[in-house]
XYZ file of C-alpha atoms in Angstrom:
786
model
C 13.696 36.349 -30.658
C 14.372 34.362 -27.391
C 12.260 34.605 -24.305
C 14.296 34.640 -21.185
C 11.618 34.564 -18.285
C 12.823 31.840 -16.078
C 10.687 29.550 -13.915
C 12.015 29.215 -10.288
C 13.363 25.843 -9.185
C 10.083 24.971 -7.579
C 7.391 26.122 -9.995
C 4.256 24.612 -11.046
C 2.200 21.390 -10.867
C -1.188 20.650 -12.407
C -3.642 18.619 -14.698
C -6.703 18.750 -16.800
C -8.706 16.138 -18.766
C -7.039 15.257 -22.106
C -8.825 16.265 -25.408
C -7.469 15.692 -28.988
C -8.827 17.551 -31.960
C -9.387 15.240 -34.791
C -8.590 17.938 -37.222
C -4.784 17.532 -36.394
C -4.591 13.864 -37.221
C -1.905 13.129 -39.939
C -3.309 12.717 -43.335
C -6.870 13.833 -42.485
C -8.638 15.541 -45.458
C -5.292 14.945 -47.546
C -3.502 17.774 -45.805
C 0.115 17.115 -44.642
C 1.164 18.640 -41.277
C 3.607 21.488 -41.474
C 7.152 20.796 -40.467
C 8.108 21.437 -36.732
C 11.642 22.602 -36.182
C 12.050 21.588 -32.583
C 11.004 17.893 -33.135
C 9.314 18.169 -29.669
C 8.489 15.019 -27.743
C 5.286 14.463 -25.682
C 5.327 16.660 -22.531
C 8.168 18.833 -23.377
C 5.952 21.764 -23.675
C 3.090 22.362 -20.947
C -0.053 24.233 -21.239
C -0.171 26.136 -17.941
C -2.759 28.905 -18.147
C -5.455 30.350 -20.202
C -7.944 33.106 -20.171
C -11.241 32.190 -22.234
C -13.482 34.735 -20.558
C -11.991 38.054 -19.985
C -13.680 40.873 -18.626
C -15.937 42.783 -21.244
C -15.492 41.845 -24.904
C -13.391 38.688 -25.434
C -11.797 39.810 -28.793
C -8.236 40.596 -28.466
C -7.957 39.673 -24.871
C -7.953 35.911 -24.761
C -4.507 34.133 -24.106
C -2.927 30.932 -23.538
C 0.452 30.352 -21.605
C 3.052 27.678 -22.462
C 6.030 26.558 -20.347
C 9.093 24.883 -21.764
C 10.112 21.952 -19.666
C 12.271 20.207 -22.116
C 15.568 21.465 -20.546
C 16.714 23.142 -23.706
C 15.920 26.165 -25.893
C 13.111 25.403 -28.309
C 12.335 27.026 -31.636
C 8.656 27.079 -32.161
C 8.341 27.471 -35.778
C 5.850 24.975 -37.148
C 4.234 24.257 -33.797
C 0.581 23.943 -34.327
C -1.865 25.304 -31.694
C -5.496 24.065 -31.984
C -8.750 24.735 -30.194
C -12.084 22.837 -30.429
C -15.128 22.247 -28.301
C -15.238 19.132 -26.115
C -17.245 17.317 -28.735
C -14.769 18.136 -31.547
C -16.769 20.889 -33.271
C -15.583 24.518 -34.119
C -12.081 23.097 -34.472
C -9.408 25.684 -35.568
C -5.632 25.827 -35.783
C -2.848 28.215 -35.873
C 0.809 27.473 -36.975
C 3.438 29.478 -35.350
C 5.859 31.163 -37.871
C 8.854 33.173 -37.623
C 11.978 32.825 -35.522
C 10.248 32.669 -32.050
C 12.266 30.643 -29.531
C 11.367 29.638 -26.042
C 14.155 29.083 -23.482
C 14.462 26.301 -21.034
C 12.279 26.900 -18.075
C 10.610 29.993 -19.491
C 6.927 30.924 -20.252
C 5.421 32.152 -23.445
C 2.059 33.892 -23.814
C 0.053 33.375 -27.031
C -2.779 35.991 -27.570
C -5.818 36.152 -29.768
C -4.757 39.452 -31.140
C -2.765 40.733 -34.109
C 1.079 40.894 -33.392
C 1.305 44.774 -33.769
C -1.594 45.176 -31.381
C -0.411 42.727 -28.590
C -0.375 44.136 -25.129
C 2.831 43.746 -22.897
C 1.698 40.497 -21.449
C 1.410 38.626 -24.811
C 4.519 37.469 -26.537
C 3.000 36.196 -29.709
C -0.336 36.973 -31.358
C -2.152 34.290 -33.510
C -4.912 36.837 -34.561
C -8.278 35.336 -34.973
C -7.012 32.009 -36.084
C -8.510 30.078 -33.222
C -11.684 32.063 -33.043
C -13.049 32.673 -29.625
C -12.086 30.387 -26.984
C -15.320 28.722 -25.332
C -16.082 30.272 -21.922
C -17.550 27.087 -20.512
C -15.469 24.412 -22.268
C -12.953 23.659 -24.731
C -9.924 21.670 -25.785
C -6.551 23.057 -26.415
C -3.604 21.162 -28.062
C -0.096 21.672 -29.061
C 1.153 19.327 -31.855
C 4.677 19.121 -33.454
C 4.574 16.974 -36.577
C 2.645 13.829 -35.652
C 3.373 14.257 -31.905
C 0.741 15.469 -29.602
C 2.956 17.495 -27.217
C 0.324 18.518 -24.839
C -3.536 18.811 -24.592
C -5.877 20.097 -21.907
C -9.548 19.982 -21.632
C -11.434 22.619 -19.564
C -15.179 22.322 -18.530
C -15.835 25.073 -16.302
C -16.149 28.879 -16.271
C -14.233 31.514 -14.303
C -15.497 35.057 -15.524
C -12.686 37.661 -15.569
C -10.199 35.133 -14.166
C -7.598 32.722 -15.772
C -7.647 28.901 -15.696
C -4.282 28.447 -13.771
C -2.413 25.235 -13.301
C -1.357 24.705 -9.647
C 1.815 26.408 -8.924
C 3.095 24.426 -6.070
C 5.256 22.250 -8.231
C 6.973 22.347 -11.651
C 4.595 22.142 -14.543
C 4.008 18.663 -15.831
C 1.953 17.716 -18.975
C 0.676 14.543 -17.285
C -0.680 16.186 -13.993
C -2.310 19.083 -16.115
C -4.632 16.342 -17.594
C -6.615 16.513 -14.202
C -8.829 19.389 -13.501
C -8.404 18.938 -9.917
C -5.018 20.611 -10.169
C -6.341 23.722 -11.782
C -7.695 26.804 -10.188
C -8.729 30.496 -11.029
C -6.099 33.176 -11.287
C -6.480 35.725 -8.377
C -3.585 38.172 -9.129
C -4.801 41.276 -10.978
C -2.486 41.805 -13.996
C -4.327 44.682 -15.456
C -7.541 46.468 -14.496
C -10.432 43.912 -14.015
C -8.490 40.873 -15.216
C -6.919 38.066 -12.938
C -4.136 35.911 -13.788
C -0.265 35.681 -14.043
C 0.445 35.549 -17.862
C 4.090 34.821 -18.530
C 4.999 34.233 -14.798
C 4.905 31.096 -12.433
C 1.467 30.491 -11.169
C 0.846 30.614 -7.384
C -0.250 27.531 -5.494
C -3.909 26.701 -5.663
C -5.869 27.028 -2.573
C -8.186 24.281 -1.314
C -11.851 24.253 -2.794
C -13.496 25.202 0.474
C -16.929 24.384 -1.163
C -16.111 20.627 -1.348
C -17.873 18.386 1.307
C -15.025 15.912 1.248
C -11.721 17.617 2.493
C -8.884 16.070 0.432
C -6.197 18.818 0.247
C -4.814 21.338 2.777
C -2.321 24.040 2.879
C 1.000 23.133 4.610
C 3.000 26.350 4.983
C 3.112 27.799 1.462
C 2.256 24.461 -0.279
C -0.726 22.684 -1.088
C -0.732 18.935 -0.434
C -3.053 15.973 0.144
C -4.682 15.350 3.487
C -3.206 12.205 5.251
C -6.449 10.787 6.558
C -6.271 8.705 9.817
C -7.027 5.035 9.597
C -8.588 2.624 12.091
C -5.950 2.219 14.858
C -4.339 5.829 14.217
C -6.689 7.550 16.773
C -7.601 5.814 20.068
C -10.107 7.019 22.920
C -8.129 6.766 26.112
C -10.000 8.745 28.613
C -13.671 10.027 29.129
C -14.784 12.519 31.877
C -18.710 12.220 31.644
C -19.558 13.181 35.154
C -17.303 15.781 36.629
C -17.544 17.104 40.228
C -20.432 19.383 40.358
C -21.691 22.409 42.372
C -20.077 21.116 45.607
C -16.673 21.692 43.910
C -17.704 24.995 42.372
C -17.717 23.614 39.040
C -20.522 23.704 36.461
C -20.638 19.995 35.614
C -21.706 20.468 31.882
C -18.876 22.871 31.231
C -16.170 20.507 32.792
C -16.889 17.367 30.600
C -13.960 16.086 28.427
C -12.485 13.287 26.639
C -9.151 12.413 25.272
C -7.652 10.775 21.921
C -4.199 9.168 21.628
C -2.595 9.734 18.180
C -0.690 6.466 16.951
C 0.583 7.841 13.570
C 1.230 11.442 11.993
C -1.945 12.294 10.384
C -4.178 15.254 9.390
C -7.510 15.783 11.225
C -9.186 18.000 8.545
C -12.790 16.947 8.126
C -12.731 14.546 11.167
C -15.877 14.108 13.061
C -16.327 13.348 16.907
C -19.497 12.998 18.635
C -21.661 10.886 20.872
C -24.018 8.085 19.922
C -26.364 5.551 21.460
C -25.307 1.896 21.139
C -26.889 -1.439 21.905
C -25.286 -4.754 22.052
C -21.515 -5.222 21.066
C -19.226 -2.501 19.764
C -18.402 -2.933 16.015
C -15.676 -0.795 14.746
C -16.445 -1.499 11.098
C -20.234 -0.448 11.292
C -21.460 3.084 10.723
C -22.684 4.923 13.738
C -26.391 4.395 14.150
C -28.399 7.475 15.056
C -25.549 9.827 16.029
C -26.908 12.449 18.508
C -24.231 15.019 18.400
C -20.938 15.726 16.275
C -18.061 18.183 16.079
C -16.218 18.366 12.656
C -12.776 19.631 12.749
C -11.907 22.475 10.142
C -9.788 25.468 9.991
C -10.706 29.058 8.488
C -7.481 29.187 6.274
C -7.676 25.495 5.116
C -4.380 24.737 6.887
C -3.397 21.055 7.491
C -4.385 20.018 10.878
C -1.376 17.787 11.583
C -0.982 15.817 14.632
C 2.080 13.711 15.434
C 2.388 10.136 16.761
C 2.335 9.909 20.552
C 0.183 13.006 21.128
C -2.771 13.044 23.535
C -5.456 15.270 22.206
C -7.687 16.971 24.733
C -11.401 17.836 23.749
C -13.223 19.840 26.363
C -16.477 21.794 26.578
C -14.710 25.013 27.597
C -11.202 26.268 26.965
C -11.171 28.471 29.915
C -9.488 26.458 32.919
C -11.707 28.281 35.533
C -14.927 27.093 33.635
C -13.458 23.603 32.735
C -12.488 22.745 36.256
C -8.724 22.931 35.989
C -8.181 21.446 32.490
C -5.056 22.328 30.463
C -5.691 23.916 27.134
C -7.526 21.664 24.805
C -6.876 20.666 21.219
C -10.571 21.701 20.408
C -13.818 22.358 22.231
C -17.102 20.584 21.583
C -20.726 21.547 22.393
C -22.615 18.367 22.866
C -23.198 16.861 26.381
C -21.663 13.529 27.427
C -24.070 11.302 29.385
C -23.511 10.094 32.877
C -24.599 6.684 31.933
C -25.133 4.673 28.857
C -25.620 2.697 26.773
C -23.572 5.333 24.784
C -20.378 5.820 22.976
C -18.052 8.362 21.790
C -16.991 8.075 18.214
C -14.440 9.465 15.812
C -14.553 9.027 12.064
C -15.484 10.568 8.758
C -18.954 11.353 7.305
C -19.789 8.998 4.561
C -22.774 9.978 2.235
C -24.132 6.382 1.962
C -23.208 5.007 5.234
C -23.358 7.949 7.811
C -20.087 7.767 9.566
C -17.106 5.674 8.830
C -15.797 4.817 12.273
C -12.137 4.899 13.348
C -12.671 4.075 16.953
C -15.459 4.186 19.539
C -15.459 4.359 23.408
C -18.570 2.691 24.694
C -19.804 2.904 28.298
C -22.933 2.047 30.283
C -23.301 2.285 34.018
C -19.472 2.162 34.653
C -19.132 5.937 35.110
C -17.660 7.183 38.490
C -18.840 10.807 39.677
C -15.627 13.063 39.701
C -13.296 10.539 38.097
C -12.653 10.144 34.408
C -12.957 6.718 32.820
C -9.278 5.818 31.972
C -8.052 3.223 29.579
C -5.278 1.091 30.950
C -1.840 1.956 29.232
C -1.332 -1.670 28.339
C -4.544 -1.555 26.349
C -3.729 1.294 24.115
C -5.277 -0.308 21.215
C -8.377 0.632 19.133
C -9.781 -2.945 19.642
C -8.551 -3.518 23.091
C -10.358 -0.388 24.339
C -13.563 -2.003 23.371
C -13.383 -4.176 26.330
C -15.068 -2.607 29.579
C -12.321 -4.538 31.633
C -9.719 -2.349 29.928
C -10.965 0.730 31.699
C -10.813 1.856 35.294
C -11.711 5.024 37.301
C -8.766 7.597 37.339
C -7.400 8.317 40.812
C -4.806 11.177 40.161
C -6.554 14.552 40.780
C -5.894 17.236 38.210
C -8.257 20.131 39.434
C -11.633 20.702 41.361
C -13.588 18.807 38.701
C -11.972 15.517 39.662
C -9.363 12.963 38.698
C -7.870 12.092 35.450
C -4.920 12.656 33.348
C -6.143 14.961 30.517
C -3.751 15.397 27.675
C -1.161 13.110 29.133
C -0.557 9.189 29.363
C -2.591 7.433 31.831
C -1.114 5.855 34.851
C -1.693 2.111 35.384
C -5.081 1.315 36.819
C -5.168 0.836 40.515
C -7.039 -2.300 40.184
C -5.645 -4.351 37.241
C -8.481 -5.392 35.046
C -8.869 -8.936 35.101
C -8.913 -9.567 31.367
C -5.429 -7.923 30.936
C -2.250 -9.551 31.290
C 1.208 -8.130 32.534
C 4.416 -7.885 30.308
C 7.117 -6.591 32.277
C 5.697 -3.751 34.207
C 2.860 -3.004 32.000
C -0.589 -4.350 31.564
C -2.036 -4.985 28.214
C -4.802 -6.819 26.394
C -3.575 -10.426 25.692
C -3.417 -11.633 21.984
C -5.021 -15.173 22.129
C -3.862 -17.814 19.610
C -6.244 -18.842 17.028
C -6.688 -21.837 14.724
C -3.538 -22.242 12.635
C -1.346 -20.004 15.099
C 0.120 -23.114 16.880
C 1.187 -26.310 15.138
C 2.303 -29.472 16.978
C 5.381 -30.724 15.094
C 7.055 -33.384 17.234
C 6.154 -35.621 20.157
C 8.482 -37.823 22.372
C 6.088 -40.218 24.180
C 8.478 -43.012 25.193
C 12.038 -41.665 25.900
C 14.800 -44.030 26.820
C 17.756 -41.798 27.958
C 15.924 -39.783 30.646
C 15.789 -40.401 34.389
C 12.282 -41.759 33.967
C 9.868 -42.034 31.120
C 7.649 -39.204 32.808
C 10.772 -36.785 33.285
C 11.683 -37.299 29.581
C 8.438 -36.746 27.789
C 8.068 -33.643 25.757
C 6.512 -32.286 22.572
C 7.285 -29.407 20.253
C 4.977 -26.662 18.810
C 5.656 -24.145 15.959
C 4.262 -20.595 16.178
C 3.060 -18.915 12.928
C 1.901 -15.537 14.625
C 2.923 -13.387 17.723
C 0.423 -14.507 20.311
C 0.248 -14.951 24.160
C -0.194 -18.580 25.631
C -1.771 -17.400 28.899
C -4.577 -19.841 29.475
C -3.425 -22.426 26.819
C -5.043 -25.772 27.585
C -2.904 -29.030 26.852
C -4.654 -32.372 26.604
C -5.170 -35.561 24.717
C -8.024 -37.417 23.328
C -10.446 -34.378 23.783
C -9.717 -34.122 27.444
C -7.812 -31.078 28.905
C -5.029 -32.195 31.471
C -3.120 -29.093 32.104
C -3.605 -25.237 31.771
C -0.541 -22.889 31.097
C -0.524 -19.915 33.797
C 2.129 -17.945 35.402
C 0.139 -15.365 37.524
C -1.034 -12.699 35.359
C 1.933 -13.014 32.759
C 0.945 -12.842 29.133
C 3.415 -15.706 28.238
C 4.312 -14.039 24.944
C 5.646 -16.052 22.059
C 6.974 -14.942 18.565
C 6.161 -16.059 15.116
C 8.631 -18.602 13.785
C 9.543 -19.892 17.294
C 9.738 -23.667 17.919
C 8.478 -24.239 21.425
C 9.526 -27.356 23.554
C 7.035 -28.306 26.210
C 8.456 -30.671 28.671
C 7.482 -32.482 31.933
C 10.797 -31.536 33.444
C 13.201 -28.659 32.664
C 16.314 -30.243 34.432
C 18.719 -31.535 31.645
C 19.933 -34.185 34.052
C 16.565 -35.584 34.455
C 14.980 -35.053 31.206
C 17.456 -36.767 28.948
C 19.539 -33.584 28.183
C 16.908 -31.462 26.227
C 18.826 -28.604 24.560
C 15.728 -26.228 25.499
C 12.585 -26.308 27.464
C 10.411 -23.244 26.895
C 7.239 -24.477 29.101
C 6.809 -27.166 31.650
C 3.585 -29.034 32.225
C 2.112 -31.391 34.768
C -0.631 -33.992 34.849
C -0.377 -34.787 31.144
C 1.027 -38.239 30.337
C 1.858 -39.076 26.761
C 0.997 -42.862 26.506
C 3.178 -45.242 24.681
C 0.108 -46.845 23.045
C -0.537 -43.503 21.106
C -3.154 -41.029 21.178
C -4.161 -37.487 19.870
C -2.293 -34.554 21.499
C -4.118 -31.292 21.502
C -3.863 -27.581 22.198
C -6.960 -25.355 23.161
C -8.096 -22.317 24.682
C -11.304 -21.726 26.520
C -12.560 -25.039 25.417
C -11.876 -24.538 21.846
C -9.331 -26.958 20.173
C -6.741 -24.933 18.192
C -4.685 -27.880 17.001
C -4.609 -31.559 17.341
C -2.156 -34.286 16.177
C -2.150 -38.061 16.380
C 1.133 -39.613 17.774
C 2.557 -43.013 18.296
C 5.498 -44.085 20.376
C 8.923 -45.892 19.702
C 11.286 -46.306 22.463
C 14.022 -43.580 22.369
C 12.787 -41.796 19.173
C 10.332 -39.036 18.672
C 7.428 -38.896 16.347
C 7.892 -36.008 14.083
C 5.917 -34.030 11.342
C 7.512 -33.861 7.858
C 8.801 -30.353 7.062
C 6.505 -30.013 4.026
C 3.376 -30.531 6.256
C 3.878 -27.882 8.927
C 0.183 -26.998 8.925
C -2.514 -27.277 11.483
C -4.581 -29.436 9.001
C -1.869 -31.337 7.365
C -0.624 -32.593 10.697
C -3.848 -34.378 11.366
C -2.755 -37.056 8.847
C -0.672 -39.815 10.159
C 0.820 -40.121 6.741
C 2.641 -36.779 7.195
C 4.439 -38.189 10.365
C 7.402 -40.510 10.703
C 9.919 -41.604 13.440
C 13.141 -39.715 14.112
C 16.190 -41.318 12.551
C 19.190 -42.459 14.539
C 21.088 -39.618 12.940
C 19.012 -37.106 14.867
C 20.663 -37.594 18.367
C 20.072 -35.059 21.157
C 21.220 -34.925 24.654
C 21.855 -38.177 26.470
C 21.244 -40.215 23.264
C 17.658 -40.229 22.478
C 16.563 -39.366 18.797
C 14.595 -36.082 17.754
C 15.311 -32.484 17.006
C 13.425 -30.754 20.096
C 13.419 -26.957 19.226
C 15.137 -27.422 15.812
C 13.828 -27.932 12.223
C 12.464 -31.385 11.478
C 14.584 -33.131 8.819
C 12.673 -34.630 5.929
C 11.011 -38.167 6.431
C 13.127 -40.505 4.472
C 10.427 -43.301 4.304
C 7.715 -40.866 3.132
C 6.451 -41.531 -0.427
C 7.330 -39.002 -3.071
C 4.366 -36.944 -4.298
C 2.231 -38.743 -6.721
C 3.553 -38.686 -10.345
C 2.836 -35.469 -12.356
C 1.980 -33.544 -9.268
C 3.512 -30.612 -7.516
C 3.495 -29.573 -3.728
C 1.327 -26.440 -2.905
C 2.254 -25.571 0.712
C 3.287 -29.108 1.120
C 0.035 -30.522 -0.368
C 0.426 -32.589 -3.544
C -1.891 -31.297 -6.374
C -1.960 -31.464 -10.211
C -0.176 -28.439 -11.711
C -2.129 -26.211 -14.192
C 0.030 -26.274 -17.434
C -0.064 -23.132 -19.664
C -1.517 -23.221 -23.155
C -1.052 -20.700 -25.974
C -1.967 -17.336 -24.704
C -1.417 -17.939 -21.179
C 2.255 -16.628 -21.323
C 3.623 -13.617 -23.242
C 7.328 -12.934 -23.743
C 7.535 -9.269 -22.982
C 11.255 -8.340 -23.003
C 14.593 -9.889 -24.424
C 18.178 -9.161 -23.773
C 20.154 -11.097 -26.240
C 23.366 -8.948 -26.448
C 24.221 -7.664 -22.971
C 27.066 -4.902 -22.819
C 27.856 -4.670 -19.031
C 28.710 -8.537 -18.782
C 29.246 -11.304 -21.317
C 26.358 -12.809 -23.155
C 26.892 -16.052 -21.254
C 26.415 -14.095 -17.998
C 23.933 -11.499 -18.845
C 21.200 -12.803 -21.408
C 17.610 -12.909 -20.080
C 14.103 -12.845 -21.203
C 10.891 -11.862 -19.267
C 7.646 -13.745 -19.313
C 4.120 -12.434 -18.272
C 1.288 -14.661 -17.213
C -2.175 -13.839 -18.530
C -3.920 -16.715 -16.793
C -3.433 -18.693 -13.516
C -0.840 -21.430 -14.571
C 2.104 -23.580 -13.103
C 5.494 -23.395 -14.737
C 6.237 -26.991 -13.871
C 7.282 -28.901 -16.994
C 7.789 -25.551 -19.079
C 9.976 -26.435 -22.150
C 12.026 -23.717 -23.683
C 14.719 -23.167 -26.346
C 15.970 -20.661 -28.914
C 15.628 -23.394 -31.588
C 12.021 -24.450 -32.498
C 13.275 -28.015 -33.543
C 15.226 -28.360 -30.290
C 12.071 -27.350 -28.373
C 10.669 -30.595 -29.751
C 13.746 -32.815 -29.698
C 15.840 -31.593 -26.828
C 14.174 -28.685 -24.754
C 15.429 -27.302 -21.590
C 12.572 -28.242 -18.902
C 11.658 -26.172 -15.866
C 11.135 -28.742 -12.988
C 10.676 -28.343 -9.300
C 8.904 -30.446 -6.698
C 7.026 -27.201 -5.511
C 4.281 -25.658 -7.810
C 5.738 -22.775 -9.706
C 2.463 -20.981 -9.785
C 1.779 -17.494 -11.452
C -1.366 -15.482 -11.283
C -2.482 -13.250 -14.079
C -0.360 -10.150 -14.275
C 2.729 -11.766 -12.672
C 6.038 -11.856 -14.322
C 9.109 -13.910 -14.263
C 12.652 -13.308 -15.476
C 14.703 -16.292 -16.997
C 18.360 -15.392 -16.789
C 21.733 -17.130 -17.411
C 22.494 -16.837 -13.859
C 20.747 -15.735 -10.578
C 23.612 -13.734 -8.963
C 23.241 -10.116 -9.668
C 26.931 -9.468 -9.089
C 27.518 -11.629 -11.995
C 24.462 -11.314 -14.362
C 24.659 -7.700 -14.842
C 22.679 -6.530 -11.856
C 19.470 -8.448 -12.548
C 17.997 -8.678 -9.037
C 14.690 -9.933 -10.120
C 15.908 -13.223 -11.738
C 13.692 -16.137 -11.050
C 14.939 -19.206 -13.168
C 18.049 -20.107 -15.102
C 18.278 -21.343 -18.656
C 21.436 -22.626 -20.331
C 20.924 -22.154 -24.090
C 22.647 -19.127 -25.409
C 20.557 -16.317 -27.321
C 21.961 -15.313 -30.738
C 22.473 -11.628 -31.126
C 20.714 -11.782 -34.460
C 18.343 -14.296 -36.350
C 17.225 -15.986 -33.257
C 14.215 -16.281 -30.866
C 12.730 -17.748 -27.884
C 10.203 -20.526 -27.955
C 8.142 -21.903 -25.000
C 6.151 -25.123 -24.852
C 4.501 -27.681 -22.635
C 3.911 -31.382 -23.153
C 5.281 -30.961 -26.796
C 2.715 -28.281 -27.621
C 3.999 -24.701 -28.576
C 2.841 -22.087 -26.014
C 4.566 -18.974 -26.829
C 7.274 -17.617 -29.546
C 9.050 -14.489 -30.545
C 11.598 -14.186 -33.260
C 14.068 -11.445 -34.296
C 16.387 -10.950 -37.276
C 18.392 -7.796 -36.696
C 18.585 -7.721 -33.042
C 18.953 -4.489 -30.860
C 22.306 -2.579 -30.192
C 24.503 -4.066 -27.665
C 23.296 -3.479 -24.069
C 19.708 -2.663 -24.962
C 16.934 -5.088 -24.480
C 13.945 -5.342 -26.974
C 10.767 -4.140 -25.071
C 7.050 -4.971 -25.780
C 4.736 -2.079 -25.346
C 2.535 -2.802 -22.433
C -0.546 -1.922 -24.341
C 0.086 -4.405 -27.156
C -2.154 -7.267 -27.969
C -0.204 -10.474 -27.027
C -0.825 -12.015 -30.284
C 0.880 -9.388 -32.087
C 4.235 -9.805 -30.196
C 5.854 -12.505 -32.574
C 8.147 -10.259 -34.424
C 10.592 -8.537 -32.067
C 11.952 -6.381 -34.816
C 8.690 -4.577 -35.395
C 6.001 -2.701 -33.597
C 4.764 -3.016 -30.924
C 8.444 -3.852 -29.802
C 10.942 -1.003 -29.238
C 14.351 -0.438 -27.664
C 14.351 -0.266 -23.901
C 15.364 3.115 -22.379
C 15.633 2.603 -18.696
C 18.833 1.626 -17.084
C 19.232 -1.447 -14.702
C 21.910 -3.042 -12.578
C 25.221 -2.455 -14.233
C 24.134 0.039 -16.653
C 22.475 -1.918 -19.593
C 18.982 -0.694 -20.693
C 15.805 -2.740 -19.891
C 13.214 -3.461 -16.987
C 13.512 -7.100 -16.056
C 10.775 -8.003 -13.673
C 8.887 -4.706 -14.053
C 6.231 -3.435 -16.349
C 7.820 -2.037 -19.597
C 7.553 1.666 -20.260
C 5.279 2.564 -23.278
C 7.054 2.705 -26.609
C 7.321 5.994 -28.293
């Protein structure tokens, strides 16, 4: 017979803990497993529902539901169904007999009842072969030959209700390993019994008894809650002292505050409240001694979705008459805001060990104005910038009888710009000051020759490594500040990667034809005798570099030493060559990349450059590198274009000096050697691909190729050998070779010492296509074999 009940396109999703009955292991006790007609692979059948504790007597009422996710009709003769306790005891099996067949996408119900006594919802009776399914726990398993097709472990009890896999997505034999994706049936299919035997399961509802809200209902579907992170919610306005009785308003009822949403998130389980604070605000610390808190939740467990750009109003009362003219709030709270501090509003999630994981704080002390909200300047819309009291000001726009503010809407610019803010265009914001390493002095012209005067032609160059503001940057030499960059309240923003030219004169006629000038300065003279140039902020030195002077030529930092520490060393500097002409004829590259210093010594022998710094490489030894995949016979392109092999590092090593060949003797006599000036470093778990070419348009579509090798791989009776310093590091060999267009792939769970013979386990043929259609996973973890 063939069952034809079909699942809809969007059917089930689920998981339970995996248990395997030892009684089914092939050869145990000398018994051979019965043949299984379908030759099912792992996961092609899915256990989706079971009833282990029916109402009344269990005998004849227990059942197990299966789903066919194979995409084809499956004969079930020979399929073994097994049950045991979690500890492996009380194991029993039943082998399905007859011409039972399960259509693709259909459900089948197996019942603990004789076939001629089966109720309408049972498709096949296994009698008493499995005994009684445990009410509190158990392991169910399906086996076809030696293949464990699916297994689930259940460890809880639902009396008179089935255990049902979450029906919000199609059933899956991996997701049903996790009990979090199962729930009890709540549809009555016969008097006193709940479940959906033979039919798609409904979506599970959230576990409302859980203290940690992790899932919510979005329409008809159940999904994970998208929790906000620090910076996603920002306090922007606080009304702690509304206008009182004189305005006809109950002050306590008219308090409110506002949160800005910077990213689409869900607020389920979010807490907001008031706390006492002492000292500096620390967003990373739990809230000490919180006095009051509101936790956001819904009765129907729906997702509390809020979208980026929203302003959420929280008020004491929802009625606009009571609240003093407020618009409809997002939520109401019952605690009272203080008129003075030290105090802070907080938003975060409860943490059992820490108290509250804080997302944002809005602290205040005595800076509360009666009848005016405390408003964050729009230029400081940031969860760190709003820690600065100077980023806040009293609101001036009246919204109702309770006072001034912009509840539920963007704040206007503060009437009095906070002194710590800077202006960018028409907006104020908190400046981003540079820190150590953000600015690197890379070139200095102390003795120009082609400018109108030496003073007019002096300049220096700075490379920027992070987006920062230069407002207040101090320029000086020899530990003395000579000039401070200012332009009113402008932020003076510069971007990462920029090469900035600071000059005494921005007129190219006077300054020797500088191709760019980003900032001008005065009262800082670059002496011809040499000195140390420095950049600082608020008295703290951010970078310093020694310079010397040669008439008409700049003093430049080698491109391998662009670093705030490396530029301290005069050995990393040299004089611009006569090939580096700019403007009216002086030598240098103002605003451009510095060419290498031709007179600098090469790195010491046997070393490599790590960020421009010479160091000894870490050579690999046996066991540090594992060959994990080999393509010796590509089909999409020729062998000379598409051969490749993959290497995985198991220890921190450098590949400089790596020797390789397909012939073990040539590995000794004439190896190909991987060489580079920079350190070719790998950390444990990193993998690299050696290919015949790096261009994916030519090599068969390998976009993860790292290095090139020239020796050709034989399609059979060959291997790959890696060495270093004449010592063998890694080898694999093969005789038969795979089919054309198929890589040989090492099982990711295999012991690296067992990978020598590619023709045997734990190696197998690759199954995933890459690039132009050949099979393999170059540069990625291999799928499991089998």
